Coordinates of C-alpha atoms and ligand atoms in Angstrom, one line a residue:
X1 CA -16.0 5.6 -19.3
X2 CA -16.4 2.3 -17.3
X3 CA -20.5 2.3 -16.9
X4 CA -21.3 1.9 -12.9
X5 CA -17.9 3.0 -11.8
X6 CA -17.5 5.3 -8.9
X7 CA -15.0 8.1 -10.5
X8 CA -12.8 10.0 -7.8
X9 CA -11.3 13.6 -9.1
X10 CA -8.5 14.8 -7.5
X11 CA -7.9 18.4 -7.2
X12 CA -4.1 19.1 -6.6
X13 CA -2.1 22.6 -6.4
X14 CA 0.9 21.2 -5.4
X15 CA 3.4 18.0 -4.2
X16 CA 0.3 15.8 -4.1
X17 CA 1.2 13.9 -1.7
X18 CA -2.1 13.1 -0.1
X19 CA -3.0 12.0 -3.8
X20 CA -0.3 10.0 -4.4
X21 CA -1.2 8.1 -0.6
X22 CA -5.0 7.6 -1.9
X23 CA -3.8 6.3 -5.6
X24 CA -1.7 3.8 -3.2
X25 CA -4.4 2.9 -1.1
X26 CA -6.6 2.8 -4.1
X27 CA -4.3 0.6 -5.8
X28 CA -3.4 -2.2 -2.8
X29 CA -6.6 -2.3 -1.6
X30 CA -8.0 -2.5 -5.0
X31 CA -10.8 -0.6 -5.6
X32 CA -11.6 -1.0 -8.4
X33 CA -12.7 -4.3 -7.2
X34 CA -14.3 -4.0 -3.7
X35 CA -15.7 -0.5 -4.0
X36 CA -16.2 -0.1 -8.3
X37 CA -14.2 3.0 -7.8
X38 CA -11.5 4.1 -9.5
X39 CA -9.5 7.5 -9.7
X40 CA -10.7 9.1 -13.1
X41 CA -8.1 12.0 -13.5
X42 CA -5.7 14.6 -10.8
X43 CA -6.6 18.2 -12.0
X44 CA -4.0 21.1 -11.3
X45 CA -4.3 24.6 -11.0
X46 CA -0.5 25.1 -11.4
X47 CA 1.4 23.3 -14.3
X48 CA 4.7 22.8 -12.5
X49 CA 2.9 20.7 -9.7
X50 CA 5.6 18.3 -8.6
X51 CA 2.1 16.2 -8.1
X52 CA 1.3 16.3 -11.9
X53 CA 4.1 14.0 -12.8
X54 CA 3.8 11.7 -10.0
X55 CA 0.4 10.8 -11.2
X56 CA 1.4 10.2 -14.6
X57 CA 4.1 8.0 -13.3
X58 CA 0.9 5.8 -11.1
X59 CA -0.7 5.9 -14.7
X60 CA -3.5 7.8 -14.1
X61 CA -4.8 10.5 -16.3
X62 CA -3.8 14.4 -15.5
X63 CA -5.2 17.6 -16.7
X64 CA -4.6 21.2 -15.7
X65 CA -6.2 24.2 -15.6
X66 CA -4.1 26.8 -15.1
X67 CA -5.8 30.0 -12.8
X68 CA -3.7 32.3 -14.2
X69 CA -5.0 32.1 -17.5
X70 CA -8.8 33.2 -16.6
X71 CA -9.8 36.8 -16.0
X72 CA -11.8 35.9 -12.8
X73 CA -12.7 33.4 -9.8
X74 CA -15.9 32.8 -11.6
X75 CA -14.3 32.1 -15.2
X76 CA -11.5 30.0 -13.6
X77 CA -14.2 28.0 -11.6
X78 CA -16.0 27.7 -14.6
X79 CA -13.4 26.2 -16.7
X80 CA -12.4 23.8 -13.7
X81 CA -15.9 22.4 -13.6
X82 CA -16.0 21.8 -16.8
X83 CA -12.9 19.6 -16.9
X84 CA -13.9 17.9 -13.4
X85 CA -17.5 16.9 -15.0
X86 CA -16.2 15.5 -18.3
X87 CA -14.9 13.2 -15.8
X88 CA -18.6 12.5 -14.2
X89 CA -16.9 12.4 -10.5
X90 CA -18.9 10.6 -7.6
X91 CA -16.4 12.3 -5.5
X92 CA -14.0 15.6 -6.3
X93 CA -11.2 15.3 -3.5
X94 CA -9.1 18.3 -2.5
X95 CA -5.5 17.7 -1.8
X96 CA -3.6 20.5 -1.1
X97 CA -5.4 22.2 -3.6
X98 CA -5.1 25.9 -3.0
X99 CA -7.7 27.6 -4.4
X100 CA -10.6 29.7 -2.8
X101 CA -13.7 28.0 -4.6
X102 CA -17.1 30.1 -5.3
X103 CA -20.0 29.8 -4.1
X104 CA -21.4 28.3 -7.3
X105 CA -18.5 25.7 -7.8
X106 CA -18.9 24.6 -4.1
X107 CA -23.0 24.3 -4.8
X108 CA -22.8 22.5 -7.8
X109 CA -20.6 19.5 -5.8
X110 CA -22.4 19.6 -3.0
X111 CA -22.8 16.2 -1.0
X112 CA -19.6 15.3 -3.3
X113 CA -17.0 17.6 -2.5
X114 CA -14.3 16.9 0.3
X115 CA -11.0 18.9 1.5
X116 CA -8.2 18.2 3.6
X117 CA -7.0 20.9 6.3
X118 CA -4.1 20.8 8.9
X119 CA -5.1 22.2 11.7
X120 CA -8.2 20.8 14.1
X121 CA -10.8 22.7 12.6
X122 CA -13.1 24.5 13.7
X123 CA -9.6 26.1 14.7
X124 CA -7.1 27.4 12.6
X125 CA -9.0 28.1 9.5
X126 CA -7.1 29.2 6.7
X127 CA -3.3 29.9 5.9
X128 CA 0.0 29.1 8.7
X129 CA -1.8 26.7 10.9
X130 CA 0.8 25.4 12.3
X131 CA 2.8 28.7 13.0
X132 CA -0.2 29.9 14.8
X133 CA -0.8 26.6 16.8
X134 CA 2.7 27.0 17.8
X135 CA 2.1 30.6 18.9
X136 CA -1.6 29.7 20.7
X137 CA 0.8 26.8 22.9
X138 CA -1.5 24.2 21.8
X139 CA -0.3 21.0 22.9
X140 CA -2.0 18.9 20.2
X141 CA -2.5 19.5 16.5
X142 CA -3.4 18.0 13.9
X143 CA -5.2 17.5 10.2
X144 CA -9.3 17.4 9.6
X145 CA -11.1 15.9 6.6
X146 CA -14.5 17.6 6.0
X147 CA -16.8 18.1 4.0
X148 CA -16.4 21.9 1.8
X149 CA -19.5 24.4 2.0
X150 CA -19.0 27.8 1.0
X151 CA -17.8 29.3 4.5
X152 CA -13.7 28.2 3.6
X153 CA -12.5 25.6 5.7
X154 CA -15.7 25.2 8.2
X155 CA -17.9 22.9 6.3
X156 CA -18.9 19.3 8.5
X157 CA -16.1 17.3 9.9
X158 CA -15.8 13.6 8.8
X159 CA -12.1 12.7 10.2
X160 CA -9.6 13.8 12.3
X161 CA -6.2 13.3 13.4
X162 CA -4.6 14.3 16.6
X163 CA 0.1 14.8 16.7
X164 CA 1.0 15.9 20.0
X165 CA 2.9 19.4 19.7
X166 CA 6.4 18.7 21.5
X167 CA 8.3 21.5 23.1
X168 CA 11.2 22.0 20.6
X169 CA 8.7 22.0 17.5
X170 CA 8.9 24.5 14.2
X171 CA 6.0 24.9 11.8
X172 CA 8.1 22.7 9.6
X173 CA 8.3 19.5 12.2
X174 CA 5.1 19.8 12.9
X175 CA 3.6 20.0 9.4
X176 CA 6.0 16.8 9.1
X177 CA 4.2 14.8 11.8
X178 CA 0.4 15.7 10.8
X179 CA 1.3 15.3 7.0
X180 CA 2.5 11.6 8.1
X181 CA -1.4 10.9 9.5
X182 CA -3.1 12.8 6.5
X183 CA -1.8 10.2 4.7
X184 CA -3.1 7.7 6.7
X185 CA -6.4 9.4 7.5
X186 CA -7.6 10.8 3.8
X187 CA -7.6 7.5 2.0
X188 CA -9.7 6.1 4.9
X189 CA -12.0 8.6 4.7
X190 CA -12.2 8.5 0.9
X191 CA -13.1 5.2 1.3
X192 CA -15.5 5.1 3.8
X193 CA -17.4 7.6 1.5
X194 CA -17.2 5.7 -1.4
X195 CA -18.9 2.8 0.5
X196 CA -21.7 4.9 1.6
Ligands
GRF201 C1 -1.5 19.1 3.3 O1 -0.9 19.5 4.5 C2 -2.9 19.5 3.3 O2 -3.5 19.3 4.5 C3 -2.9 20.9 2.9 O3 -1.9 21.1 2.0 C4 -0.9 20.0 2.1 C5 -0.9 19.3 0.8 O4 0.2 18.4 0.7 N1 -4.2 21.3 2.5 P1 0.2 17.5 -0.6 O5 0.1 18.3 -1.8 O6 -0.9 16.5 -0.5 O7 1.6 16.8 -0.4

């Protein structure tokens, strides 16, 4: 391992497309270079990820750790920290990663551990945000980057981005417009915490 370099993890479940945006943002901004950071492996929970290849393709280093193949939450977490500290992260990032962490995982990362969620937290918590923003009439949506604790999807808020909600949108247009600004908004945010 490269002594004094900042290692990013990046959890992943599925298309990894939030990855894939900070890999390019890590690449043409080069930070290696400007912030000594660098991302050190994608971890999957699910061995078909689409997201697993696309990472080998950018050349960076992919592991998985497949959920189904531990008895519990707690062995499964277990086994995932183990694989995510053998890469001695400054930062664990979840991207679409779709796991409910435990309590243990989430304190053992603490002050290092960030999430992407589409919906303007605190609203919308959880699964279908953007079928129940549709059904609440909200006018605006959008995608929050925050920091995790152990209450799912609450924990501080470090970015946001706001899509209008237009009058002839499904779940699937609007997931469409917010993903377009998580891709803009996570590797900015990624960033800025690496610079801290
Ligand atoms: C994104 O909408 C993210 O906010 C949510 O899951 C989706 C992941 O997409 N948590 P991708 O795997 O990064 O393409």
């Amino acid at each position: 391992m490269t002594s004094g370099m900042k290692n990013i993890v990046i959890l992943i479940s599925g298309a990894g497309s939030n990855m894939q945006a900070i890999a390019k943002a890590a690449e043409q901004e080069r930070w290696a270079k400007t912030l000594s950071a660098r991302i050190a492996c994608v971890i999957s929970n699910k061995p078909q990820a689409p997201g697993l290849a696309a990472a080998r393709d950018l050349g960076i280093a992919t592991q998985i750790v497949d959920h189904q193949q531990y008895a519990s939450r707690e062995h499964f977490d277990a086994a995932l920290q183990l694989a995510i500290d053998a890469c001695q992260p400054h930062l664990v990032v979840l991207a679409g990663f779709m796991r409910i962490l435990t309590p243990g995982f989430v304190a053992h990362y603490e002050g290092r551990l960030v999430n992407i969620h589409p919906s303007l937290l605190p609203a919308f918590a959880g699964l279908n945000t953007y079928q129940r923003a549709l059904d609440a009439g909200c006018k605006v949506a959008g995608a929050t980057v925050h920091r995790v604790t152990a209450d799912l999807d609450h924990g501080p808020i470090i970015a946001q981005a706001v899509v209008p909600v237009m009058p002839q949108d499904t779940a699937r247009m609007l997931a469409a417009r917010i993903l377009v600004q998580e891709h803009l908004m996570y590797p900015k945010a990624v960033r800025a915490l690496l610079s801290d």
